[in-house]
Amino acid sequence: MAIDESREFKPVSIALLTVSDSRTLADDTSGNILAERIEGAGHSLATREISRDSTEEIAAHLHRWIDDEAIDCVISTGGTGLTGRDVTPEALDRVKSKDIPGFGELFRWLSYKTIGTSTVQSRACGVVARGTYIFALPGSNGAVKDGWDMILAEQLDSRNRPCNFVDLMPRLRER
C-alpha cells in the first residue's frame, strides 16, 4: 500500500451484508472477518445484516442502505458463485448506476494466485449505486481476506496513492 502519511485518514461508514440461506450472525465467519478488518482499519461498521439468497431481499437491503446518507459503502459476502441460488450480482444489477469492472477483474487475478483456475467460478463485482459503493465478495473466509486485504483496505484508505475510492466519494453523484 502506498500510504501518504501527510494525508488525513477519513473513516468510511460501511454496511456489511452476508448473503446466505444457512448462516446466522452467530456462525458467520466470513462476516466476522470483514467486520474485524473494517473496524481494525479505523472505519465505522454502520450495520451488519444477513439476507437470504433472494434477489428481491438483497436488493431491498441495498436500496435502504443506498438511500441512507450515513452509509458510504456496502460490502457483501456470499451469493457470487454459479449455482441457481447465487444471485448477489443480479441484485446489484437492479440497483447500480455504474459498474466498477476493475474490482472483479483484480479480485479474480489476485485470487488465481491462491486458488488457481477455480477463480473463474467467482462473480465478485463492484458497482456504484446512487453515490454509494457496493462490493460483492464470495462467501469463503479466504475470499473475504483477499478482497479486503489486497483491494478494499487500500482503496478505502484516503491516504492511499496515487488514488483511492474515498477521494471520489464527494463526486459520485455528479451529473
Short mmCIF file of C-alpha atoms in Angstrom, two decimals:
data_model
loop_
_atom_site.label_atom_id
_atom_site.label_comp_id
_atom_site.label_asym_id
_atom_site.label_seq_id
_atom_site.Cartn_x
_atom_site.Cartn_y
_atom_site.Cartn_z
CA MET A 1 0.00 0.00 0.00
CA ALA A 2 1.34 3.44 -0.93
CA ILE A 3 0.26 5.37 2.16
CA ASP A 4 0.99 9.09 2.25
CA GLU A 5 1.28 9.76 5.99
CA SER A 6 0.96 13.50 5.38
CA ARG A 7 -2.67 12.98 4.30
CA GLU A 8 -5.60 12.76 6.68
CA PHE A 9 -7.27 9.37 7.24
CA LYS A 10 -11.01 9.69 6.59
CA PRO A 11 -13.06 6.86 8.10
CA VAL A 12 -15.70 5.33 5.82
CA SER A 13 -19.11 4.19 7.09
CA ILE A 14 -19.63 0.64 5.83
CA ALA A 15 -22.70 -1.62 5.87
CA LEU A 16 -21.98 -5.35 5.81
CA LEU A 17 -24.38 -7.87 4.27
CA THR A 18 -23.93 -11.62 4.43
CA VAL A 19 -25.95 -13.45 1.77
CA SER A 20 -26.82 -16.96 2.92
CA ASP A 21 -29.76 -19.27 3.44
CA SER A 22 -27.95 -21.09 6.24
CA ARG A 23 -25.72 -18.69 8.18
CA THR A 24 -26.66 -16.70 11.25
CA LEU A 25 -24.73 -13.89 12.91
CA ALA A 26 -23.50 -16.48 15.41
CA ASP A 27 -21.77 -18.64 12.77
CA ASP A 28 -20.99 -16.07 10.05
CA THR A 29 -17.22 -16.47 9.99
CA SER A 30 -16.62 -14.52 6.77
CA GLY A 31 -18.79 -11.66 8.05
CA ASN A 32 -16.86 -11.70 11.33
CA ILE A 33 -13.58 -11.45 9.42
CA LEU A 34 -14.81 -8.46 7.43
CA ALA A 35 -16.30 -6.73 10.48
CA GLU A 36 -13.00 -7.10 12.36
CA ARG A 37 -10.98 -5.79 9.42
CA ILE A 38 -13.35 -2.86 8.78
CA GLU A 39 -13.18 -1.68 12.38
CA GLY A 40 -9.48 -2.56 12.71
CA ALA A 41 -8.72 -0.25 9.79
CA GLY A 42 -10.45 2.63 11.60
CA HIS A 43 -13.69 2.60 9.62
CA SER A 44 -17.20 2.52 11.04
CA LEU A 45 -19.34 -0.61 10.77
CA ALA A 46 -22.68 1.15 10.26
CA THR A 47 -24.77 -2.01 10.30
CA ARG A 48 -24.47 -5.73 9.73
CA GLU A 49 -27.26 -7.97 8.49
CA ILE A 50 -27.93 -11.32 6.87
CA SER A 51 -30.09 -11.78 3.77
CA ARG A 52 -31.45 -14.93 2.23
CA ASP A 53 -30.27 -15.80 -1.28
CA SER A 54 -33.09 -13.80 -2.86
CA THR A 55 -32.60 -11.11 -5.49
CA GLU A 56 -35.54 -9.14 -4.10
CA GLU A 57 -34.40 -9.34 -0.48
CA ILE A 58 -30.79 -8.44 -1.29
CA ALA A 59 -31.91 -5.51 -3.46
CA ALA A 60 -34.21 -4.28 -0.66
CA HIS A 61 -31.27 -4.18 1.78
CA LEU A 62 -29.17 -2.37 -0.82
CA HIS A 63 -31.85 0.22 -1.67
CA ARG A 64 -32.33 1.00 2.03
CA TRP A 65 -28.60 1.46 2.59
CA ILE A 66 -28.02 3.40 -0.64
CA ASP A 67 -30.67 5.89 0.50
CA ASP A 68 -29.11 6.22 3.96
CA GLU A 69 -26.81 9.24 3.85
CA ALA A 70 -24.86 7.84 6.81
CA ILE A 71 -23.63 4.86 4.72
CA ASP A 72 -20.79 5.39 2.23
CA CYS A 73 -20.15 1.81 1.17
CA VAL A 74 -21.72 -1.64 1.28
CA ILE A 75 -19.71 -4.86 1.29
CA SER A 76 -21.48 -8.17 0.83
CA THR A 77 -20.18 -11.68 1.22
CA GLY A 78 -21.75 -14.71 -0.42
CA GLY A 79 -24.01 -15.40 -3.37
CA THR A 80 -21.41 -14.72 -6.07
CA GLY A 81 -20.99 -18.26 -7.36
CA LEU A 82 -22.60 -20.10 -10.25
CA THR A 83 -25.41 -22.08 -8.62
CA GLY A 84 -29.07 -21.25 -9.02
CA ARG A 85 -29.22 -19.74 -5.53
CA ASP A 86 -26.22 -17.42 -6.16
CA VAL A 87 -27.96 -14.13 -7.07
CA THR A 88 -25.93 -11.33 -5.48
CA PRO A 89 -24.62 -9.93 -8.81
CA GLU A 90 -28.19 -9.95 -10.18
CA ALA A 91 -29.32 -7.94 -7.13
CA LEU A 92 -26.51 -5.42 -7.74
CA ASP A 93 -27.68 -5.13 -11.36
CA ARG A 94 -31.07 -3.96 -10.02
CA VAL A 95 -29.61 -1.05 -8.06
CA LYS A 96 -26.43 0.00 -9.87
CA SER A 97 -25.68 3.24 -11.66
CA LYS A 98 -22.23 2.17 -12.86
CA ASP A 99 -20.10 -0.96 -12.86
CA ILE A 100 -16.57 -0.99 -11.44
CA PRO A 101 -15.23 -3.75 -13.72
CA GLY A 102 -11.67 -3.47 -12.44
CA PHE A 103 -12.75 -4.65 -8.99
CA GLY A 104 -13.89 -8.08 -10.15
CA GLU A 105 -11.04 -8.37 -12.61
CA LEU A 106 -8.43 -7.59 -9.96
CA PHE A 107 -10.14 -9.84 -7.41
CA ARG A 108 -10.00 -12.84 -9.77
CA TRP A 109 -6.39 -12.08 -10.74
CA LEU A 110 -5.34 -11.99 -7.08
CA SER A 111 -7.50 -15.00 -6.23
CA TYR A 112 -5.84 -17.01 -9.00
CA LYS A 113 -2.62 -16.88 -7.01
CA THR A 114 -4.43 -18.55 -4.09
CA ILE A 115 -6.94 -20.96 -5.65
CA GLY A 116 -5.78 -21.30 -9.24
CA THR A 117 -8.28 -21.73 -12.03
CA SER A 118 -11.15 -22.19 -9.54
CA THR A 119 -11.29 -18.39 -9.50
CA VAL A 120 -13.27 -18.48 -12.77
CA GLN A 121 -16.26 -19.61 -10.68
CA SER A 122 -16.32 -16.28 -8.84
CA ARG A 123 -18.58 -13.44 -9.91
CA ALA A 124 -17.14 -10.97 -7.40
CA CYS A 125 -18.07 -7.47 -8.55
CA GLY A 126 -18.24 -3.81 -7.65
CA VAL A 127 -20.72 -1.09 -8.56
CA VAL A 128 -21.69 2.46 -7.73
CA ALA A 129 -25.36 2.93 -6.91
CA ARG A 130 -26.69 6.47 -6.48
CA GLY A 131 -23.39 7.61 -4.98
CA THR A 132 -22.73 4.54 -2.79
CA TYR A 133 -20.03 1.96 -3.42
CA ILE A 134 -21.12 -1.69 -3.30
CA PHE A 135 -18.65 -4.58 -3.41
CA ALA A 136 -19.76 -8.22 -3.59
CA LEU A 137 -17.24 -10.78 -2.38
CA PRO A 138 -17.55 -14.57 -2.34
CA GLY A 139 -18.54 -16.11 0.98
CA SER A 140 -15.38 -18.04 1.84
CA ASN A 141 -13.05 -16.84 4.55
CA GLY A 142 -10.12 -16.80 2.13
CA ALA A 143 -12.04 -14.75 -0.42
CA VAL A 144 -13.06 -12.04 2.05
CA LYS A 145 -9.48 -11.85 3.33
CA ASP A 146 -8.18 -11.49 -0.25
CA GLY A 147 -10.82 -8.91 -1.19
CA TRP A 148 -10.30 -6.79 1.90
CA ASP A 149 -6.56 -7.18 2.45
CA MET A 150 -5.48 -6.83 -1.17
CA ILE A 151 -8.02 -4.38 -2.61
CA LEU A 152 -10.53 -2.71 -0.30
CA ALA A 153 -8.17 -1.89 2.59
CA GLU A 154 -6.09 0.19 0.19
CA GLN A 155 -8.86 1.70 -1.92
CA LEU A 156 -10.94 2.68 1.13
CA ASP A 157 -7.96 4.42 2.74
CA SER A 158 -7.97 8.14 1.92
CA ARG A 159 -4.19 8.23 2.27
CA ASN A 160 -3.56 5.66 -0.48
CA ARG A 161 -1.68 6.97 -3.50
CA PRO A 162 -1.87 7.64 -6.35
CA CYS A 163 -5.67 7.48 -5.93
CA ASN A 164 -8.41 5.82 -3.89
CA PHE A 165 -12.19 5.41 -3.73
CA VAL A 166 -12.55 7.82 -0.80
CA ASP A 167 -11.30 10.82 -2.78
CA LEU A 168 -14.06 10.21 -5.33
CA MET A 169 -16.94 9.94 -2.83
CA PRO A 170 -17.93 13.63 -2.91
CA ARG A 171 -18.19 13.48 -6.71
CA LEU A 172 -20.08 10.18 -7.19
CA ARG A 173 -23.45 11.93 -7.54
CA GLU A 174 -22.24 14.50 -10.09
CA ARG A 175 -24.30 14.97 -13.23
#
